[in-house]
Backbone as a chain_set.jsonl record, in Angstrom:
{"seq": "MKIKVCGITKRDDLETLVELGADYAGFIFYNKSPRFAGNKLDGRTVREAGKNIGKVGVFVNADKQQVLQTVKDYGLDAVQLHGDESIAFCQEMRLTVPVIKVFPVDTNGFQNAAPYLPHSDYFLFDTASKEYGGTGKQFNWELLNNYNLDKPFFLSGGIGPDDVEAIQRWRHKSLFALDVNSRFEISPGIKDMEKVATFLKAIKKELVK", "coords": {"N": [[11.869, -7.677, 6.413], [10.187, -6.995, 3.408], [10.867, -5.519, 0.167], [9.278, -3.638, -2.27], [9.55, -2.316, -5.433], [7.878, -0.11, -7.285], [6.19, 0.824, -10.391], [7.812, 0.223, -12.568], [9.202, 0.57, -15.753], [11.222, 0.147, -17.515], [13.48, -2.116, -19.066], [16.197, -2.239, -18.275], [16.095, -1.167, -15.69], [14.556, -3.096, -14.403], [16.243, -5.343, -14.59], [18.355, -4.431, -13.033], [17.113, -4.219, -10.544], [16.733, -6.916, -9.971], [19.407, -7.728, -9.696], [20.09, -6.236, -7.448], [18.66, -7.44, -5.466], [16.024, -6.855, -4.78], [12.731, -7.535, -3.546], [10.248, -7.478, -4.817], [8.968, -6.381, -7.975], [7.013, -3.839, -9.337], [4.51, -3.415, -11.796], [2.657, -1.202, -13.618], [-0.518, -1.409, -14.903], [-2.46, 0.416, -15.719], [-3.839, 2.518, -17.826], [-4.016, 5.276, -17.622], [-2.021, 6.11, -16.084], [1.155, 7.748, -15.721], [3.152, 5.987, -15.524], [2.545, 3.754, -16.908], [2.994, 0.481, -17.897], [2.315, -1.158, -19.96], [2.779, -0.46, -22.638], [5.457, -0.24, -22.785], [7.021, -2.279, -21.774], [7.475, -5.585, -22.794], [5.763, -8.758, -22.528], [7.488, -10.993, -22.5], [9.973, -9.991, -21.628], [9.443, -9.391, -18.94], [8.55, -11.88, -17.985], [10.896, -13.368, -18.213], [12.602, -12.291, -16.406], [14.617, -12.395, -13.381], [14.033, -15.249, -11.294], [13.923, -14.863, -8.614], [12.673, -12.555, -7.954], [9.559, -11.131, -7.259], [6.859, -10.573, -9.461], [4.605, -8.058, -9.773], [1.488, -7.046, -10.851], [-0.221, -4.016, -11.292], [-3.496, -2.909, -11.095], [-6.441, -1.031, -11.945], [-9.691, -1.08, -11.368], [-10.053, -2.893, -13.461], [-11.103, -4.983, -16.216], [-12.068, -8.376, -15.757], [-11.1, -10.345, -17.61], [-9.076, -8.921, -18.844], [-7.246, -8.611, -16.737], [-6.602, -11.315, -16.16], [-5.503, -12.133, -18.602], [-3.287, -10.483, -18.767], [-1.853, -11.322, -16.532], [-1.127, -13.855, -17.431], [0.327, -13.243, -19.827], [2.491, -11.719, -18.892], [3.569, -13.229, -16.895], [2.892, -12.841, -14.185], [3.224, -12.755, -10.615], [1.54, -11.887, -8.681], [-1.379, -9.818, -8.174], [-2.117, -6.413, -7.791], [-4.704, -4.664, -6.616], [-6.023, -1.674, -7.17], [-8.252, -0.121, -7.228], [-11.799, 0.224, -7.013], [-12.499, -2.394, -6.554], [-14.65, -5.16, -6.074], [-15.538, -7.373, -3.329], [-16.274, -9.839, -4.356], [-14.945, -9.818, -6.813], [-12.24, -9.831, -6.02], [-12.219, -12.279, -4.728], [-12.648, -13.996, -6.887], [-10.397, -13.468, -8.499], [-8.415, -14.419, -6.874], [-8.512, -17.115, -7.134], [-6.817, -17.675, -9.151], [-4.456, -16.152, -8.863], [-2.342, -14.65, -6.358], [-3.648, -11.975, -4.329], [-3.247, -8.558, -3.738], [-4.821, -6.199, -1.998], [-5.652, -2.835, -2.191], [-5.99, -0.095, 0.046], [-6.912, 3.195, 0.725], [-5.681, 5.377, 3.244], [-7.077, 7.527, 5.509], [-8.204, 10.123, 7.73], [-10.207, 8.631, 8.8], [-9.151, 6.187, 8.98], [-8.782, 2.75, 8.242], [-11.148, 1.423, 7.738], [-12.551, 0.068, 5.778], [-11.307, -2.278, 5.137], [-11.661, -4.725, 6.521], [-13.84, -6.506, 5.55], [-12.637, -7.667, 3.375], [-10.812, -9.47, 4.234], [-10.923, -12.434, 4.022], [-10.46, -12.714, 1.343], [-8.169, -11.725, 0.25], [-4.625, -11.763, -0.066], [-2.738, -10.066, 0.899], [-2.875, -6.755, 2.297], [-2.586, -3.394, 1.111], [-1.636, -0.296, 2.203], [-2.187, 3.033, 1.443], [-1.705, 6.549, 0.711], [-4.572, 8.561, 0.966], [-6.491, 9.796, -1.792], [-8.115, 11.798, -4.294], [-7.807, 10.861, -6.788], [-7.005, 7.831, -8.601], [-4.214, 5.787, -7.803], [-0.748, 6.558, -6.948], [0.307, 9.274, -4.791], [2.654, 10.375, -4.067], [2.92, 11.381, -1.599], [3.127, 11.144, 1.955], [1.073, 9.473, 4.371], [-0.102, 9.746, 7.762], [1.479, 7.465, 9.565], [0.861, 6.648, 12.096], [-1.839, 6.316, 12.181], [-2.265, 3.71, 11.647], [-1.704, 2.363, 13.933], [-3.642, 1.137, 15.44], [-4.328, -0.993, 13.948], [-5.279, -4.259, 13.794], [-5.968, -6.451, 12.363], [-5.877, -9.769, 11.017], [-3.889, -9.889, 8.841], [-1.12, -9.456, 6.843], [0.567, -6.449, 5.707], [1.447, -4.166, 3.007], [3.254, -1.15, 3.091], [2.723, 1.976, 1.74], [3.016, 5.081, -0.138], [4.592, 7.818, -0.653], [7.077, 7.11, 0.487], [10.456, 7.691, 1.046], [14.028, 8.058, 0.233], [15.17, 8.956, 2.629], [13.82, 7.886, 4.761], [14.451, 5.67, 6.259], [15.237, 5.386, 9.008], [12.959, 6.352, 10.318], [11.068, 4.462, 9.562], [12.133, 2.194, 10.789], [11.864, 2.939, 13.477], [9.102, 3.027, 13.737], [7.865, 0.546, 12.81], [5.417, -1.611, 12.523], [3.831, -4.565, 13.766], [2.545, -6.097, 11.83], [3.565, -5.264, 9.468], [4.601, -6.082, 6.378], [5.907, -5.447, 3.98], [7.602, -2.767, 2.247], [6.502, -0.357, -0.07], [7.777, 1.32, -2.662], [8.156, 4.178, -4.843], [7.648, 6.914, -6.521], [9.398, 8.684, -5.196], [11.849, 7.782, -5.768], [12.62, 8.367, -8.311], [13.814, 9.631, -11.471], [12.303, 10.685, -13.453], [8.774, 10.218, -14.174], [8.353, 6.778, -14.063], [10.992, 6.257, -14.644], [13.591, 5.1, -12.927], [15.822, 6.162, -10.302], [18.392, 4.387, -9.885], [20.585, 4.344, -8.235], [19.718, 5.588, -5.916], [17.787, 3.717, -5.18], [19.396, 1.455, -4.712], [20.971, 2.349, -2.548], [18.989, 2.717, -0.624], [17.945, 0.107, -0.296], [20.198, -1.192, 0.75], [20.536, 0.247, 3.126], [18.142, -0.291, 4.509], [18.353, -3.068, 4.905], [20.588, -3.077, 6.555], [19.626, -1.715, 8.822], [17.748, -3.521, 9.743], [19.161, -5.616, 10.837], [20.132, -4.736, 13.194]], "CA": [[10.916, -6.83, 5.705], [10.336, -7.049, 1.965], [10.85, -4.245, -0.547], [8.696, -3.636, -3.612], [9.783, -1.088, -6.193], [6.752, -0.079, -8.216], [6.269, 1.77, -11.493], [8.915, -0.142, -13.454], [8.855, 0.664, -17.176], [12.421, -0.081, -18.321], [14.144, -3.41, -18.901], [17.429, -2.062, -17.508], [15.741, -0.99, -14.283], [14.118, -4.4, -13.905], [17.427, -6.187, -14.435], [19.117, -3.923, -11.892], [16.387, -4.609, -9.331], [17.057, -8.328, -9.733], [20.78, -7.768, -9.201], [20.14, -5.633, -6.113], [17.973, -8.298, -4.502], [14.68, -6.399, -4.399], [11.823, -8.675, -3.414], [9.151, -7.363, -5.781], [8.909, -5.293, -8.945], [5.622, -3.53, -9.654], [4.25, -2.952, -13.155], [1.334, -0.586, -13.605], [-1.307, -1.663, -16.11], [-3.544, 1.389, -15.703], [-3.331, 3.334, -18.931], [-4.018, 6.703, -17.301], [-0.84, 6.397, -15.264], [2.376, 8.067, -16.463], [4.048, 4.839, -15.363], [1.899, 2.617, -17.582], [4.031, -0.426, -18.414], [1.785, -1.988, -21.027], [3.329, -0.112, -23.955], [6.896, -0.017, -22.636], [7.654, -3.558, -21.492], [6.735, -6.724, -23.339], [5.58, -9.849, -21.582], [8.654, -11.876, -22.43], [10.995, -9.353, -20.794], [9.069, -9.551, -17.534], [8.53, -13.315, -17.664], [12.242, -13.926, -18.158], [13.385, -11.663, -15.328], [15.042, -13.355, -12.377], [13.005, -15.983, -10.564], [13.947, -14.484, -7.205], [11.926, -11.312, -7.743], [8.133, -11.271, -7.531], [6.333, -9.606, -10.422], [3.271, -7.639, -9.326], [0.77, -6.182, -11.768], [-1.114, -3.072, -10.628], [-4.685, -2.687, -11.91], [-7.454, -0.147, -11.37], [-11.034, -1.352, -11.893], [-9.872, -3.528, -14.763], [-11.954, -6.108, -16.576], [-11.527, -9.669, -15.321], [-10.334, -10.997, -18.666], [-7.856, -8.141, -19.034], [-6.323, -8.958, -15.661], [-6.138, -12.688, -16.319], [-4.64, -12.222, -19.781], [-2.028, -9.82, -18.426], [-1.154, -12.254, -15.633], [-0.549, -14.905, -18.283], [1.297, -12.694, -20.776], [3.663, -11.176, -18.203], [4.035, -14.146, -15.863], [2.782, -12.138, -12.903], [3.136, -13.569, -9.405], [0.479, -11.329, -7.833], [-2.034, -8.627, -8.705], [-2.406, -5.36, -6.822], [-5.965, -4.076, -7.06], [-5.897, -0.322, -6.627], [-9.472, 0.636, -7.471], [-12.97, -0.061, -6.179], [-12.828, -3.792, -6.827], [-15.562, -5.759, -5.096], [-15.106, -8.583, -2.639], [-16.457, -10.961, -5.288], [-13.881, -9.748, -7.812], [-11.023, -10.295, -5.361], [-12.393, -13.716, -4.497], [-12.478, -14.687, -8.163], [-9.006, -13.331, -8.914], [-7.561, -15.207, -5.982], [-8.504, -18.504, -7.604], [-5.748, -17.788, -10.143], [-3.22, -15.44, -8.521], [-2.443, -13.93, -5.09], [-4.236, -10.639, -4.429], [-2.906, -7.468, -2.815], [-5.9, -5.212, -2.118], [-5.205, -1.518, -1.737], [-6.937, 0.755, 0.759], [-6.377, 4.501, 1.116], [-5.799, 5.669, 4.676], [-7.32, 8.931, 5.832], [-8.473, 10.313, 9.16], [-11.122, 7.578, 9.236], [-8.403, 4.949, 9.107], [-8.779, 1.681, 7.236], [-12.341, 0.681, 8.138], [-13.115, -0.716, 4.67], [-10.467, -3.436, 4.838], [-12.047, -5.967, 7.201], [-14.619, -7.465, 4.762], [-11.792, -8.289, 2.351], [-9.85, -10.365, 4.875], [-10.847, -13.801, 3.488], [-10.357, -12.715, -0.117], [-6.918, -11.061, -0.119], [-3.43, -12.341, 0.556], [-2.121, -8.937, 1.594], [-3.416, -5.431, 2.085], [-1.615, -2.319, 0.906], [-2.185, 0.969, 2.684], [-1.619, 4.141, 0.68], [-2.257, 7.861, 1.034], [-5.868, 8.824, 0.343], [-6.464, 10.775, -2.863], [-9.307, 11.8, -5.135], [-7.451, 10.132, -7.997], [-6.431, 6.508, -8.396], [-2.763, 5.758, -7.959], [0.05, 7.172, -5.905], [0.335, 10.729, -4.656], [3.993, 10.82, -3.693], [2.824, 11.993, -0.271], [2.944, 10.209, 3.053], [0.03, 9.68, 5.364], [0.372, 9.571, 9.135], [1.533, 6.03, 9.851], [0.272, 6.391, 13.418], [-3.233, 5.915, 11.977], [-2.298, 2.243, 11.571], [-1.309, 1.768, 15.213], [-4.74, 0.305, 15.944], [-4.596, -2.078, 13.001], [-5.077, -5.559, 14.434], [-6.528, -7.511, 11.53], [-4.948, -10.864, 10.779], [-3.476, -9.816, 7.44], [0.073, -8.623, 6.674], [0.324, -5.363, 4.764], [2.468, -3.335, 2.384], [3.127, 0.269, 3.416], [3.026, 2.77, 0.563], [2.671, 6.487, -0.02], [5.619, 8.827, -0.441], [8.269, 6.654, 1.204], [11.619, 8.195, 0.331], [15.353, 7.589, 0.618], [15.567, 9.389, 3.971], [12.834, 7.411, 5.731], [14.848, 4.381, 6.837], [15.198, 5.409, 10.474], [11.566, 6.516, 10.738], [10.42, 3.163, 9.379], [12.637, 1.303, 11.826], [11.283, 3.348, 14.763], [7.653, 2.774, 13.781], [7.737, -0.887, 12.616], [4.208, -2.3, 12.964], [4.035, -6.021, 13.776], [1.985, -6.709, 10.617], [4.198, -4.677, 8.289], [5.251, -7.132, 5.599], [6.754, -4.908, 2.912], [7.536, -1.36, 1.865], [6.239, -0.154, -1.485], [8.358, 2.621, -2.999], [7.933, 4.505, -6.239], [7.981, 8.212, -7.122], [10.509, 9.361, -4.522], [13.082, 7.16, -6.269], [12.572, 8.519, -9.756], [14.357, 10.768, -12.203], [11.06, 11.158, -14.058], [7.805, 9.131, -13.999], [8.675, 5.504, -14.686], [12.439, 6.123, -14.801], [14.096, 5.056, -11.562], [17.193, 6.488, -9.935], [18.757, 3.112, -9.29], [21.538, 4.568, -7.152], [18.909, 5.811, -4.712], [17.177, 2.433, -4.824], [20.446, 0.602, -4.153], [21.338, 2.877, -1.228], [17.865, 2.461, 0.268], [17.918, -1.328, 0.001], [21.33, -1.49, 1.634], [20.282, 0.859, 4.435], [17.061, -1.035, 5.154], [18.891, -4.348, 5.367], [21.484, -2.788, 7.663], [18.814, -1.376, 9.987], [16.989, -4.673, 10.226], [20.016, -6.555, 11.576], [20.55, -4.121, 14.466]], "C": [[11.22, -6.859, 4.21], [10.283, -5.641, 1.365], [10.268, -4.459, -1.934], [8.97, -2.279, -4.247], [8.77, -1.071, -7.328], [6.986, 0.943, -9.326], [7.42, 1.493, -12.439], [8.441, -0.112, -14.906], [10.033, 0.349, -18.09], [13.041, -1.441, -18.02], [15.403, -3.283, -18.04], [17.14, -1.912, -16.022], [15.312, -2.31, -13.662], [15.321, -5.308, -13.656], [18.273, -5.744, -13.248], [18.443, -4.29, -10.579], [16.678, -6.06, -8.966], [18.453, -8.446, -9.131], [20.889, -7.243, -7.772], [19.453, -6.481, -5.045], [16.662, -7.742, -3.995], [13.733, -7.591, -4.397], [10.722, -8.672, -4.456], [9.42, -6.197, -6.742], [7.453, -5.091, -9.318], [5.493, -2.929, -11.041], [2.812, -2.445, -13.236], [0.647, -0.788, -14.953], [-2.6, -0.844, -16.088], [-3.142, 2.467, -16.692], [-3.409, 4.839, -18.71], [-2.803, 7.105, -16.465], [0.346, 6.77, -16.147], [3.408, 6.952, -16.381], [3.441, 3.563, -15.972], [2.965, 1.763, -18.265], [3.6, -1.175, -19.661], [2.325, -1.694, -22.406], [4.833, 0.126, -23.914], [7.667, -1.303, -22.371], [6.82, -4.676, -22.107], [6.707, -7.859, -22.322], [6.808, -10.723, -21.417], [9.75, -11.3, -21.534], [10.703, -9.563, -19.321], [9.097, -11.021, -17.133], [9.932, -13.863, -17.437], [13.149, -13.229, -17.145], [13.672, -12.701, -14.257], [13.906, -13.98, -11.591], [12.911, -15.557, -9.103], [13.23, -13.176, -6.921], [10.47, -11.543, -8.125], [7.657, -10.183, -8.47], [4.879, -9.303, -10.077], [2.667, -6.702, -10.361], [-0.235, -5.323, -11.027], [-2.259, -2.728, -11.575], [-5.657, -1.78, -11.169], [-8.783, -0.423, -12.068], [-10.984, -1.988, -13.285], [-10.871, -4.661, -14.965], [-11.265, -7.415, -16.188], [-10.638, -10.303, -16.38], [-9.036, -10.252, -18.951], [-6.813, -8.515, -17.991], [-5.74, -10.35, -15.888], [-5.207, -12.843, -17.516], [-3.278, -11.591, -19.498], [-1.197, -10.684, -17.484], [-0.438, -13.33, -16.448], [0.574, -14.366, -19.157], [2.6, -12.274, -20.096], [4.198, -12.099, -17.108], [3.98, -13.544, -14.475], [2.61, -13.107, -11.744], [2.051, -13.084, -8.447], [-0.15, -10.153, -8.569], [-2.335, -7.686, -7.547], [-3.611, -4.59, -7.339], [-6.144, -2.73, -6.373], [-7.167, 0.51, -6.803], [-10.568, 0.291, -6.486], [-13.435, -1.496, -6.37], [-13.66, -4.397, -5.69], [-14.919, -6.952, -4.408], [-15.192, -9.774, -3.588], [-15.354, -10.986, -6.335], [-12.568, -10.263, -7.229], [-11.065, -11.808, -5.146], [-12.13, -14.508, -5.775], [-11.027, -14.618, -8.642], [-8.101, -14.266, -8.125], [-7.56, -16.692, -6.335], [-7.336, -18.757, -8.552], [-4.418, -17.245, -9.648], [-3.401, -14.759, -7.163], [-2.869, -12.477, -5.294], [-3.702, -9.731, -3.32], [-3.975, -6.406, -2.997], [-5.48, -3.912, -1.445], [-6.341, -0.77, -1.046], [-6.27, 2.086, 1.084], [-6.625, 4.736, 2.603], [-5.991, 7.172, 4.845], [-7.631, 9.028, 7.309], [-9.464, 9.293, 9.704], [-10.437, 6.212, 9.294], [-8.588, 4.016, 7.931], [-10.021, 0.799, 7.408], [-12.916, -0.189, 7.021], [-12.378, -2.02, 4.419], [-11.036, -4.753, 5.361], [-12.851, -6.941, 6.336], [-13.789, -8.21, 3.706], [-10.802, -9.307, 2.928], [-9.788, -11.757, 4.24], [-10.491, -13.863, 2.013], [-9.135, -11.956, -0.622], [-5.766, -11.779, 0.569], [-2.677, -11.298, 1.365], [-3.003, -7.714, 1.389], [-2.252, -4.493, 1.744], [-2.284, -1.025, 1.325], [-1.42, 2.124, 2.049], [-2.285, 5.434, 1.121], [-3.565, 8.088, 0.279], [-5.746, 9.943, -0.689], [-7.771, 10.709, -3.625], [-9.075, 11.022, -6.425], [-6.95, 8.744, -7.628], [-4.923, 6.592, -8.59], [-2.076, 6.549, -6.872], [0.017, 8.691, -5.94], [1.744, 11.254, -4.434], [4.036, 11.457, -2.315], [2.585, 10.915, 0.783], [1.671, 10.52, 3.825], [0.648, 9.459, 6.741], [0.331, 8.09, 9.494], [0.91, 5.681, 11.206], [-1.2, 5.969, 13.307], [-3.375, 4.398, 11.889], [-1.947, 1.578, 12.903], [-2.381, 0.856, 15.783], [-5.108, -0.821, 14.99], [-4.279, -3.415, 13.671], [-5.714, -6.694, 13.644], [-5.446, -8.543, 11.218], [-4.586, -10.928, 9.296], [-2.229, -8.929, 7.341], [-0.164, -7.555, 5.612], [1.612, -4.762, 4.207], [2.198, -1.897, 2.813], [3.587, 1.082, 2.215], [2.722, 4.238, 0.849], [3.853, 7.376, 0.331], [6.815, 8.4, 0.384], [9.497, 7.039, 0.384], [12.929, 7.681, 0.872], [15.745, 7.908, 2.059], [14.667, 8.846, 5.077], [13.232, 6.133, 6.456], [14.716, 4.38, 8.358], [13.769, 5.546, 10.982], [10.804, 5.209, 10.619], [10.845, 2.22, 10.488], [12.047, 1.652, 13.189], [9.819, 2.936, 14.854], [7.328, 1.283, 13.733], [6.503, -1.542, 13.25], [4.41, -3.811, 12.848], [3.519, -6.704, 12.514], [2.571, -6.131, 9.334], [5.027, -5.739, 7.575], [6.251, -6.565, 4.604], [6.569, -3.404, 2.774], [7.34, -1.282, 0.364], [6.739, 1.242, -1.844], [8.208, 2.879, -4.491], [8.493, 5.891, -6.569], [9.156, 8.922, -6.468], [11.873, 8.796, -4.939], [13.176, 7.286, -7.781], [13.32, 9.753, -10.253], [13.21, 11.49, -12.907], [10.079, 9.995, -13.965], [8.168, 7.874, -14.792], [10.155, 5.266, -14.899], [13.073, 6.217, -13.414], [15.531, 5.564, -11.462], [17.716, 5.276, -9.177], [19.833, 3.256, -8.222], [20.806, 4.815, -5.838], [18.269, 4.515, -4.24], [18.202, 1.538, -4.145], [20.829, 1.04, -2.742], [20.253, 2.568, -0.21], [17.818, 0.992, 0.671], [19.022, -1.71, 0.974], [21.08, -0.967, 3.043], [19.196, 0.117, 5.202], [17.574, -2.349, 5.712], [19.822, -4.168, 6.555], [20.716, -2.493, 8.933], [18.167, -2.602, 10.591], [17.847, -5.67, 11.006], [20.507, -5.969, 12.893], [19.829, -4.77, 15.631]], "O": [[12.377, -6.758, 3.802], [9.74, -4.709, 1.959], [10.701, -5.339, -2.677], [8.664, -1.234, -3.673], [8.805, -1.918, -8.22], [7.855, 1.808, -9.222], [7.956, 2.418, -13.051], [7.41, -0.693, -15.245], [9.87, 0.29, -19.309], [13.116, -1.861, -16.866], [15.649, -4.122, -17.174], [17.856, -2.465, -15.188], [15.666, -2.607, -12.521], [15.399, -5.967, -12.619], [18.842, -6.575, -12.54], [19.118, -4.634, -9.608], [16.849, -6.391, -7.792], [18.655, -9.183, -8.165], [21.686, -7.745, -6.98], [19.648, -6.255, -3.85], [16.217, -8.102, -2.905], [13.915, -8.542, -5.158], [10.305, -9.729, -4.93], [10.01, -5.182, -6.373], [6.736, -6.055, -9.585], [6.263, -2.047, -11.421], [1.869, -3.182, -12.951], [1.162, -0.392, -15.999], [-3.68, -1.346, -16.397], [-2.218, 3.239, -16.438], [-2.914, 5.605, -19.537], [-2.588, 8.283, -16.18], [0.532, 6.177, -17.21], [4.416, 6.974, -17.088], [3.79, 2.447, -15.587], [3.734, 2.248, -19.095], [4.433, -1.765, -20.348], [2.336, -2.575, -23.266], [5.419, 0.626, -24.874], [8.846, -1.399, -22.711], [5.599, -4.704, -21.954], [7.513, -7.911, -21.393], [7.128, -11.145, -20.305], [10.382, -12.031, -20.771], [11.603, -9.875, -18.541], [9.607, -11.37, -16.069], [10.138, -14.719, -16.576], [14.334, -13.549, -17.046], [13.046, -13.76, -14.226], [12.927, -13.31, -11.263], [11.926, -15.86, -8.43], [13.182, -12.731, -5.774], [10.181, -12.088, -9.191], [8.003, -9.013, -8.306], [4.03, -10.195, -10.091], [3.264, -5.683, -10.707], [-1.016, -5.832, -10.223], [-2.034, -2.31, -12.711], [-5.698, -1.758, -9.939], [-8.975, -0.042, -13.223], [-11.778, -1.654, -14.164], [-11.407, -5.218, -14.007], [-10.044, -7.542, -16.279], [-9.534, -10.752, -16.072], [-8.016, -10.868, -19.262], [-5.642, -8.714, -18.314], [-4.526, -10.54, -15.815], [-4.235, -13.595, -17.455], [-2.245, -12.099, -19.935], [0.023, -10.767, -17.626], [0.715, -13.665, -16.177], [1.65, -14.96, -19.224], [3.682, -12.451, -20.655], [5.191, -11.768, -16.46], [4.904, -13.712, -13.679], [1.946, -14.137, -11.865], [1.687, -13.792, -7.508], [0.457, -9.566, -9.465], [-2.751, -8.111, -6.47], [-3.54, -3.941, -8.382], [-6.383, -2.652, -5.168], [-7.157, 1.716, -6.553], [-10.323, 0.092, -5.297], [-14.634, -1.774, -6.348], [-13.396, -4.165, -4.51], [-13.892, -7.467, -4.848], [-14.295, -10.616, -3.621], [-14.878, -12.058, -6.708], [-11.864, -11.042, -7.871], [-10.077, -12.511, -5.355], [-11.477, -15.552, -5.751], [-10.492, -15.61, -9.138], [-7.144, -14.827, -8.658], [-6.695, -17.439, -5.879], [-6.912, -19.898, -8.74], [-3.365, -17.799, -9.965], [-4.509, -14.33, -6.843], [-2.509, -11.836, -6.281], [-3.706, -10.084, -2.14], [-4.033, -5.77, -4.049], [-5.023, -3.892, -0.302], [-7.49, -0.804, -1.486], [-5.18, 2.107, 1.656], [-7.658, 4.338, 3.143], [-5.179, 7.976, 4.387], [-7.345, 8.098, 8.064], [-9.56, 9.101, 10.916], [-11.069, 5.206, 9.618], [-8.554, 4.434, 6.774], [-9.953, -0.419, 7.243], [-13.697, -1.099, 7.298], [-12.793, -2.799, 3.56], [-10.904, -5.787, 4.706], [-12.563, -8.137, 6.383], [-14.202, -9.258, 3.209], [-10.044, -9.929, 2.185], [-8.69, -12.228, 3.941], [-10.244, -14.945, 1.481], [-9.074, -11.586, -1.795], [-5.925, -12.332, 1.657], [-2.059, -11.607, 2.383], [-3.776, -7.643, 0.434], [-1.093, -4.775, 2.051], [-3.373, -0.699, 0.855], [-0.192, 2.191, 2.105], [-3.3, 5.418, 1.816], [-3.643, 7.828, -0.922], [-5.005, 10.906, -0.496], [-8.458, 9.688, -3.608], [-10.023, 10.578, -7.074], [-6.525, 8.502, -6.498], [-4.423, 7.354, -9.416], [-2.715, 7.13, -5.996], [-0.26, 9.306, -6.97], [1.997, 12.448, -4.595], [5.059, 12.007, -1.907], [1.925, 9.908, 0.525], [1.247, 11.672, 3.92], [1.797, 9.03, 6.852], [-0.746, 7.53, 9.703], [0.484, 4.547, 11.426], [-1.743, 5.346, 14.219], [-4.474, 3.863, 12.039], [-1.899, 0.35, 12.984], [-2.08, -0.085, 16.517], [-6.095, -1.523, 15.207], [-3.14, -3.665, 14.065], [-5.971, -7.769, 14.186], [-4.258, -8.224, 11.163], [-4.925, -11.881, 8.594], [-2.283, -7.76, 7.722], [-0.995, -7.732, 4.722], [2.683, -4.827, 4.811], [1.045, -1.475, 2.89], [4.703, 0.903, 1.726], [2.24, 4.593, 1.924], [4.085, 7.655, 1.507], [7.509, 9.254, 0.935], [9.575, 6.755, -0.811], [12.951, 6.948, 1.861], [16.566, 7.203, 2.646], [14.747, 9.305, 6.216], [12.426, 5.569, 7.196], [14.136, 3.455, 8.926], [13.406, 4.918, 11.977], [9.986, 4.883, 11.479], [10.013, 1.521, 11.066], [11.757, 0.754, 13.979], [9.346, 2.541, 15.92], [6.562, 0.809, 14.573], [6.558, -1.977, 14.4], [5.086, -4.279, 11.932], [4.0, -7.78, 12.158], [2.125, -6.469, 8.237], [6.025, -6.228, 8.104], [7.324, -7.135, 4.406], [5.532, -2.847, 3.133], [7.941, -2.049, -0.389], [6.184, 2.238, -1.379], [8.143, 1.951, -5.298], [9.681, 6.025, -6.865], [9.847, 9.695, -7.132], [12.917, 9.284, -4.504], [13.741, 6.422, -8.452], [13.439, 10.763, -9.559], [13.152, 12.719, -12.952], [10.506, 8.872, -13.7], [8.274, 7.901, -16.018], [10.544, 4.169, -15.301], [13.09, 7.285, -12.803], [16.335, 5.423, -12.384], [17.507, 5.153, -7.97], [19.979, 2.37, -7.379], [21.212, 4.322, -4.786], [18.214, 4.245, -3.04], [17.911, 0.928, -3.116], [20.993, 0.208, -1.849], [20.546, 2.202, 0.928], [17.668, 0.673, 1.851], [18.793, -2.471, 1.914], [21.372, -1.645, 4.029], [19.315, -0.083, 6.411], [17.273, -2.709, 6.85], [19.849, -5.003, 7.46], [21.093, -2.958, 10.008], [18.05, -2.713, 11.812], [17.312, -6.484, 11.759], [21.226, -6.639, 13.634], [20.047, -4.389, 16.781]]}, "num_chains": 1, "name": "protein.A"}
């Protein structure tokens, strides 16, 4: 199982993630987010980070040219589309960079995901909210038990340091990666890297049982 730590805004945190062996680092390019990376990290810093960590840019209803320019400037390996992006937009983005399309999960499940199957590399399921972006709250993972689409997914939404055993018990066959963020922070955009390190170690330990 892969681990993505999202909301990175500091060079030191990025360098530590590389040292810890995290699989992905997420950078939010939505200027209404308190974790907006665009004015805190320059492209060169991200481009020159370790080659063994995937750099994911998070966008919300962004303009095509903005996304493509950011991909180039920051050397992004994938884009995470967290808004109301159309199928056509995802299709076009995928010509340049892998696409992670986000879907909020509520009591109606994930019914909007199926049409995006041919035009996304991964899905990401997050807690439903009236606002764009994370809530720091978990949804009921059992709502994904009936997920049988042929697309691996990231699990997001309020995953915290104490959730390792719960994740191991639930483990959906299509679960590709965990996406963690606010529950591992000192303040928005500032990670508690000791918590991140402990979590990564615990997850890896659980997976070899």
